[in-house]
Amino acid sequence: MSTTTTVGVVGTPRDRVDGRLKVMGAATYPIDVTIPGLAHAVLVQSAVTSGRVRHIAVDAAERAPGVLAIITHVNAPALAHGAVTLLGPSPLPPLQSDAILHYGQHVAVVVAETREQAQSAAALIEITYERDTPVLAFNDPRTSPVFHPWTPDHDRGDVPRALAAADVQVKTTYTTAENTNNPIGLFATVAVWDGDALTVYDTTQYPHAVRDLLAAAFGIDPAGVRVLVPFVGGAFGAGLRVWPHTTLAALAARVTKRPVKVVLTRAQMFTSVGHRPNTIQQVSIGASRGGQLTAIEHVSTSSIGMVDELINLVTHGTIGAYACPNVSTRATQIRQSIPIPGWMRAPGEAEGSFALESAIDELSYALGIDPIELRVKNHAHVHPDSGLPWSSNALLDCYRQGAERFGWSARNPQPRSMRNGGQLVGYGMARAALFAYQPPCKAIASIRRDGTAFVRSGATDIGTGTYTIMTMLAADCLGVPIEHVRFGLGDSAMPEAPQEGGSGLTGALGNAVQAACIHLVGAFVNRVSDDAQSPLQGCRLESITVRDGGIQITDEPARFETYADILTRHGLDELTIEGESATPGETSSATMIVQAGRFIPYTAPSTGTRAHAGGYAAHFVEVHVDPDLGTIRVARVVSAVDGGRILNPKTVRSQILGGIAMGIGMALLEETSSDRTGRLVTTSLAEYVVPVNADVRDVDMLFVGQADSMTPLGTKGVGELAITGMAAAIANAVYHATGTRVRSLPISIEKLLRHETSSPHTSSPVAAIARTIGSASP
Ligand code: MOS
């Protein structure tokens, strides 16, 4: 028997269980999938931004060597629009008309024996267009706001009255640029038909959504569609929606009766899998002379495609951010001739927190109050709408302990007062928070006669460590050595799981895995409780401890039997049981938690007594700015994080570090740009600049808080927490260093040197947003 301690791996820093596979090149990403008889499809994309395909000449391409099929709107079969998922509707199916709604829209698919042949044939296709003038500005008279149920307005108290009566007002406008996810793994789809059954290997964060969309598109039974993605290759939100190229791969395979592979090019990744839309945000804050917030108004306008719906929670985080009696938020989307937006890490929240936390910083200077003190003074001790206490909230500890670790007390509050040699030094900070989110999830757990456990669910691991933490959790819940536990995911034939997104999967899947494992131990207990041959006869779940691949009576260590022995005696190959996550704040009669191998009843807080809190953090940033060149270096970051119960400190650290790195990119570097005709000009990592190691220097983090009471598992999402507030912390540090307030992301050298004013109202929001989307100034 293994001597490994089998309880207590959760909470310890563990390497990734899939790390070795990945570094050995043995992890199979969708782009790596190859199948006998595989044909290759290449996508042809619109060169214009708006209009119609007048004519598409495919004759020469059809005669090119190796070509199997060319599919355009002229010969494509009708495809139905997929069902609405947890995340709203999917983009419309491709090739259903001659209309061009954005640059980079797929207008033809070329299928050939090899990718090179397909590419070469694609170059022979000649398309003539009828061009319209694209809509590229928020104030274009041909466009209008979108009304849909995804971003409701919010009002608390009487904001106009409170603002008018405030001792001090800050009214400012912020803009954020379009950003594009750049996972290293190019998105790929391999589609294989067998009659009306379809198998798809697809880069996705949400296999069940891909299954449902393809079933709807082709009018087939979802049970006949299998989506496989054991390894994703990064996604950051780009894989949350089901994009047209996935449907086109399946369509090409259906037309050619061959397995077909589609791989997006890096340039196509900029137009085919979504992006973070740009925003313009007005924030008005009223406060008393002593620093008590009396009113916050947050109004956001962001872009959306010409035909689409997209949840974009730009102002959502403002509602519960501070103990402010009067709060009003509005989030409007304006249709533009842009590639269909999607979600990118902390969608909306990253942009909204930049505006709110910059404005709070501006208020701190207007009042002459330290930015931390101002935030502490206005801390929401209870949920400001409902008045309910939070299920957990260690934000005050984040402020206190983060400030101490960072050395905030060494800060001279005067802007442009700190130097290091020739460099201006700035200290800035910001509050970060992310809503609690836990969609429903199922998992299934088995123990086999060889003593191994196999636990699985149709979820994904986009690089966050899901395989690892779920393996650890299952090992602890079952008392099986971690080396004998395998976790499976990335297969829609496994139990229904939500997307890995919204920072909600650890909670959703973890609670499902814990429930499945507890039920499985319960099934073993049922087997032996009236088994006269078992030393465990008469046991109950409450009286046992799991360890070393089996069960013991807690108070009588000699009464122990392995799962393998139980299965053997009962003539069973395995026991398998499904489990489901409990809705946060709800307790079913069977809900338990596992502590040190023991099963303890769990009771959720009684209904309506707690506000479910998500993760919190406080970011502290030191920047060095060259006063002549305008170069900004993030020299140091300290983030203090309340992530609830931490399952694996090592993978959590990676999530926070990754969020900080993306926050540095958002603040200083990343900008998706188009020319005045709406054609993208940033189509590679040479033009679209992301942070590299040299940009991510001294990063330190600490964890505070405790398990959240709202779910049996006690975790909070951390995947998107760290990018939230990060851009504001950097912008606030830049202001402290230079005395220049840049209210437009990214804070490029040009913007800093242009000395965008630090006083409100003087920058034209329309001009600023026009710059960020690259259109002519109005
Ligand atoms: Mo995240 S944008 O919910 O993958």
mmCIF file of N, CA and C in Angstrom, residues 375-376 379-382 389-403 431-434 611-620 639-646 702-709 716 721:
data_model
loop_
_atom_site.group_PDB
_atom_site.id
_atom_site.type_symbol
_atom_site.label_atom_id
_atom_site.label_comp_id
_atom_site.label_asym_id
_atom_site.label_seq_id
_atom_site.Cartn_x
_atom_site.Cartn_y
_atom_site.Cartn_z
ATOM 1 N N ARG A 375 -10.875 54.851 0.917
ATOM 2 C CA ARG A 375 -11.572 53.593 0.623
ATOM 3 C C ARG A 375 -12.023 52.894 1.911
ATOM 4 N N VAL A 376 -11.159 52.945 2.926
ATOM 5 C CA VAL A 376 -11.531 52.312 4.214
ATOM 6 C C VAL A 376 -12.749 53.021 4.802
ATOM 7 N N HIS A 379 -15.837 51.842 3.101
ATOM 8 C CA HIS A 379 -15.964 50.390 2.937
ATOM 9 C C HIS A 379 -17.419 49.956 3.143
ATOM 10 N N ALA A 380 -17.880 49.080 2.255
ATOM 11 C CA ALA A 380 -19.243 48.556 2.382
ATOM 12 C C ALA A 380 -19.227 47.385 3.362
ATOM 13 N N HIS A 381 -19.522 47.678 4.613
ATOM 14 C CA HIS A 381 -19.519 46.613 5.633
ATOM 15 C C HIS A 381 -20.658 45.635 5.404
ATOM 16 N N VAL A 382 -21.713 46.105 4.767
ATOM 17 C CA VAL A 382 -22.821 45.231 4.361
ATOM 18 C C VAL A 382 -23.100 45.535 2.892
ATOM 19 N N PRO A 389 -25.310 41.348 5.611
ATOM 20 C CA PRO A 389 -23.872 41.135 5.778
ATOM 21 C C PRO A 389 -23.327 40.251 4.656
ATOM 22 N N TRP A 390 -22.092 40.484 4.287
ATOM 23 C CA TRP A 390 -21.461 39.667 3.244
ATOM 24 C C TRP A 390 -21.235 38.246 3.750
ATOM 25 N N SER A 391 -21.254 37.301 2.840
ATOM 26 C CA SER A 391 -20.938 35.916 3.230
ATOM 27 C C SER A 391 -19.481 35.804 3.657
ATOM 28 N N SER A 392 -18.643 36.706 3.188
ATOM 29 C CA SER A 392 -17.251 36.833 3.631
ATOM 30 C C SER A 392 -16.708 38.070 2.935
ATOM 31 N N ASN A 393 -15.849 38.780 3.613
ATOM 32 C CA ASN A 393 -15.298 39.990 2.996
ATOM 33 C C ASN A 393 -14.084 40.423 3.794
ATOM 34 N N ALA A 394 -12.914 40.198 3.222
ATOM 35 C CA ALA A 394 -11.663 40.554 3.909
ATOM 36 C C ALA A 394 -10.974 41.714 3.202
ATOM 37 N N LEU A 395 -11.777 42.574 2.563
ATOM 38 C CA LEU A 395 -11.187 43.688 1.817
ATOM 39 C C LEU A 395 -10.386 44.618 2.728
ATOM 40 N N LEU A 396 -10.878 44.848 3.941
ATOM 41 C CA LEU A 396 -10.133 45.736 4.848
ATOM 42 C C LEU A 396 -8.760 45.151 5.178
ATOM 43 N N ASP A 397 -8.704 43.824 5.305
ATOM 44 C CA ASP A 397 -7.396 43.177 5.512
ATOM 45 C C ASP A 397 -6.512 43.323 4.280
ATOM 46 N N CYS A 398 -7.145 43.269 3.098
ATOM 47 C CA CYS A 398 -6.374 43.475 1.860
ATOM 48 C C CYS A 398 -5.714 44.848 1.893
ATOM 49 N N TYR A 399 -6.497 45.886 2.245
ATOM 50 C CA TYR A 399 -5.932 47.241 2.310
ATOM 51 C C TYR A 399 -4.782 47.301 3.317
ATOM 52 N N ARG A 400 -5.070 46.812 4.530
ATOM 53 C CA ARG A 400 -4.109 46.944 5.628
ATOM 54 C C ARG A 400 -2.830 46.153 5.364
ATOM 55 N N GLN A 401 -3.017 44.860 5.102
ATOM 56 C CA GLN A 401 -1.827 43.998 4.971
ATOM 57 C C GLN A 401 -1.074 44.286 3.677
ATOM 58 N N GLY A 402 -1.825 44.628 2.623
ATOM 59 C CA GLY A 402 -1.169 44.966 1.356
ATOM 60 C C GLY A 402 -0.324 46.221 1.510
ATOM 61 N N ALA A 403 -0.896 47.235 2.172
ATOM 62 C CA ALA A 403 -0.174 48.505 2.363
ATOM 63 C C ALA A 403 1.108 48.274 3.156
ATOM 64 N N ARG A 431 -8.769 49.376 -5.455
ATOM 65 C CA ARG A 431 -9.584 48.278 -4.939
ATOM 66 C C ARG A 431 -9.989 47.378 -6.111
ATOM 67 N N ALA A 432 -10.063 46.082 -5.847
ATOM 68 C CA ALA A 432 -10.543 45.151 -6.865
ATOM 69 C C ALA A 432 -11.586 44.235 -6.249
ATOM 70 N N ALA A 433 -12.580 43.919 -7.034
ATOM 71 C CA ALA A 433 -13.605 42.975 -6.572
ATOM 72 C C ALA A 433 -14.215 42.314 -7.787
ATOM 73 N N LEU A 434 -14.678 41.100 -7.609
ATOM 74 C CA LEU A 434 -15.392 40.422 -8.682
ATOM 75 C C LEU A 434 -16.609 39.748 -8.068
ATOM 76 N N ALA A 611 -25.354 38.346 1.882
ATOM 77 C CA ALA A 611 -25.081 38.713 0.490
ATOM 78 C C ALA A 611 -23.874 37.898 0.034
ATOM 79 N N HIS A 612 -24.038 37.204 -1.079
ATOM 80 C CA HIS A 612 -22.969 36.333 -1.558
ATOM 81 C C HIS A 612 -21.830 37.181 -2.124
ATOM 82 N N ALA A 613 -20.680 37.110 -1.480
ATOM 83 C CA ALA A 613 -19.544 37.944 -1.882
ATOM 84 C C ALA A 613 -18.607 37.166 -2.796
ATOM 85 N N GLY A 614 -18.044 37.844 -3.759
ATOM 86 C CA GLY A 614 -16.991 37.258 -4.581
ATOM 87 C C GLY A 614 -15.628 37.585 -3.993
ATOM 88 N N GLY A 615 -14.615 37.521 -4.837
ATOM 89 C CA GLY A 615 -13.257 37.792 -4.389
ATOM 90 C C GLY A 615 -12.995 39.286 -4.256
ATOM 91 N N TYR A 616 -12.038 39.603 -3.407
ATOM 92 C CA TYR A 616 -11.600 40.993 -3.243
ATOM 93 C C TYR A 616 -10.081 41.057 -3.342
ATOM 94 N N ALA A 617 -9.594 42.219 -3.703
ATOM 95 C CA ALA A 617 -8.151 42.417 -3.686
ATOM 96 C C ALA A 617 -7.851 43.899 -3.562
ATOM 97 N N ALA A 618 -6.665 44.188 -3.105
ATOM 98 C CA ALA A 618 -6.136 45.551 -3.177
ATOM 99 C C ALA A 618 -4.783 45.458 -3.875
ATOM 100 N N HIS A 619 -4.641 46.278 -4.918
ATOM 101 C CA HIS A 619 -3.384 46.302 -5.681
ATOM 102 C C HIS A 619 -2.572 47.528 -5.285
ATOM 103 N N PHE A 620 -1.289 47.329 -5.123
ATOM 104 C CA PHE A 620 -0.358 48.430 -4.835
ATOM 105 C C PHE A 620 0.740 48.386 -5.892
ATOM 106 N N SER A 639 -0.129 42.610 -4.493
ATOM 107 C CA SER A 639 -1.577 42.429 -4.479
ATOM 108 C C SER A 639 -1.947 41.614 -3.256
ATOM 109 N N ALA A 640 -2.870 42.144 -2.482
ATOM 110 C CA ALA A 640 -3.403 41.412 -1.331
ATOM 111 C C ALA A 640 -4.777 40.902 -1.740
ATOM 112 N N VAL A 641 -4.980 39.607 -1.613
ATOM 113 C CA VAL A 641 -6.118 38.952 -2.242
ATOM 114 C C VAL A 641 -6.950 38.196 -1.205
ATOM 115 N N ASP A 642 -8.266 38.430 -1.242
ATOM 116 C CA ASP A 642 -9.209 37.582 -0.521
ATOM 117 C C ASP A 642 -9.859 36.668 -1.550
ATOM 118 N N GLY A 643 -9.339 35.467 -1.675
ATOM 119 C CA GLY A 643 -9.874 34.497 -2.633
ATOM 120 C C GLY A 643 -10.638 33.374 -1.950
ATOM 121 N N GLY A 644 -11.110 33.639 -0.737
ATOM 122 C CA GLY A 644 -11.835 32.574 -0.023
ATOM 123 C C GLY A 644 -10.891 31.430 0.303
ATOM 124 N N ARG A 645 -11.439 30.223 0.310
ATOM 125 C CA ARG A 645 -10.604 29.056 0.579
ATOM 126 C C ARG A 645 -9.705 28.792 -0.633
ATOM 127 N N ILE A 646 -8.439 28.641 -0.384
ATOM 128 C CA ILE A 646 -7.469 28.428 -1.465
ATOM 129 C C ILE A 646 -7.188 26.930 -1.577
ATOM 130 N N LEU A 702 -0.146 38.408 -1.414
ATOM 131 C CA LEU A 702 -0.456 37.729 -0.164
ATOM 132 C C LEU A 702 -1.956 37.440 -0.147
ATOM 133 N N PHE A 703 -2.309 36.410 0.608
ATOM 134 C CA PHE A 703 -3.699 35.979 0.647
ATOM 135 C C PHE A 703 -4.257 36.166 2.048
ATOM 136 N N VAL A 704 -5.420 36.757 2.118
ATOM 137 C CA VAL A 704 -6.095 36.984 3.396
ATOM 138 C C VAL A 704 -7.499 36.380 3.293
ATOM 139 N N GLY A 705 -8.221 36.427 4.393
ATOM 140 C CA GLY A 705 -9.609 35.959 4.355
ATOM 141 C C GLY A 705 -9.711 34.486 4.657
ATOM 142 N N GLN A 706 -10.914 33.985 4.518
ATOM 143 C CA GLN A 706 -11.176 32.596 4.879
ATOM 144 C C GLN A 706 -12.232 32.016 3.957
ATOM 145 N N ALA A 707 -12.547 30.765 4.187
ATOM 146 C CA ALA A 707 -13.537 30.084 3.358
ATOM 147 C C ALA A 707 -14.854 30.854 3.379
ATOM 148 N N ASP A 708 -15.454 30.993 2.209
ATOM 149 C CA ASP A 708 -16.750 31.661 2.130
ATOM 150 C C ASP A 708 -17.836 30.716 2.631
ATOM 151 N N SER A 709 -18.811 31.276 3.330
ATOM 152 C CA SER A 709 -19.817 30.423 3.967
ATOM 153 C C SER A 709 -20.938 30.001 3.029
ATOM 154 N N LYS A 716 -13.706 31.186 -3.732
ATOM 155 C CA LYS A 716 -14.178 32.310 -4.521
ATOM 156 C C LYS A 716 -13.394 32.295 -5.828
ATOM 157 N N LEU A 721 -9.968 38.155 -11.001
ATOM 158 C CA LEU A 721 -9.906 39.143 -9.926
ATOM 159 C C LEU A 721 -8.744 40.110 -10.103
#
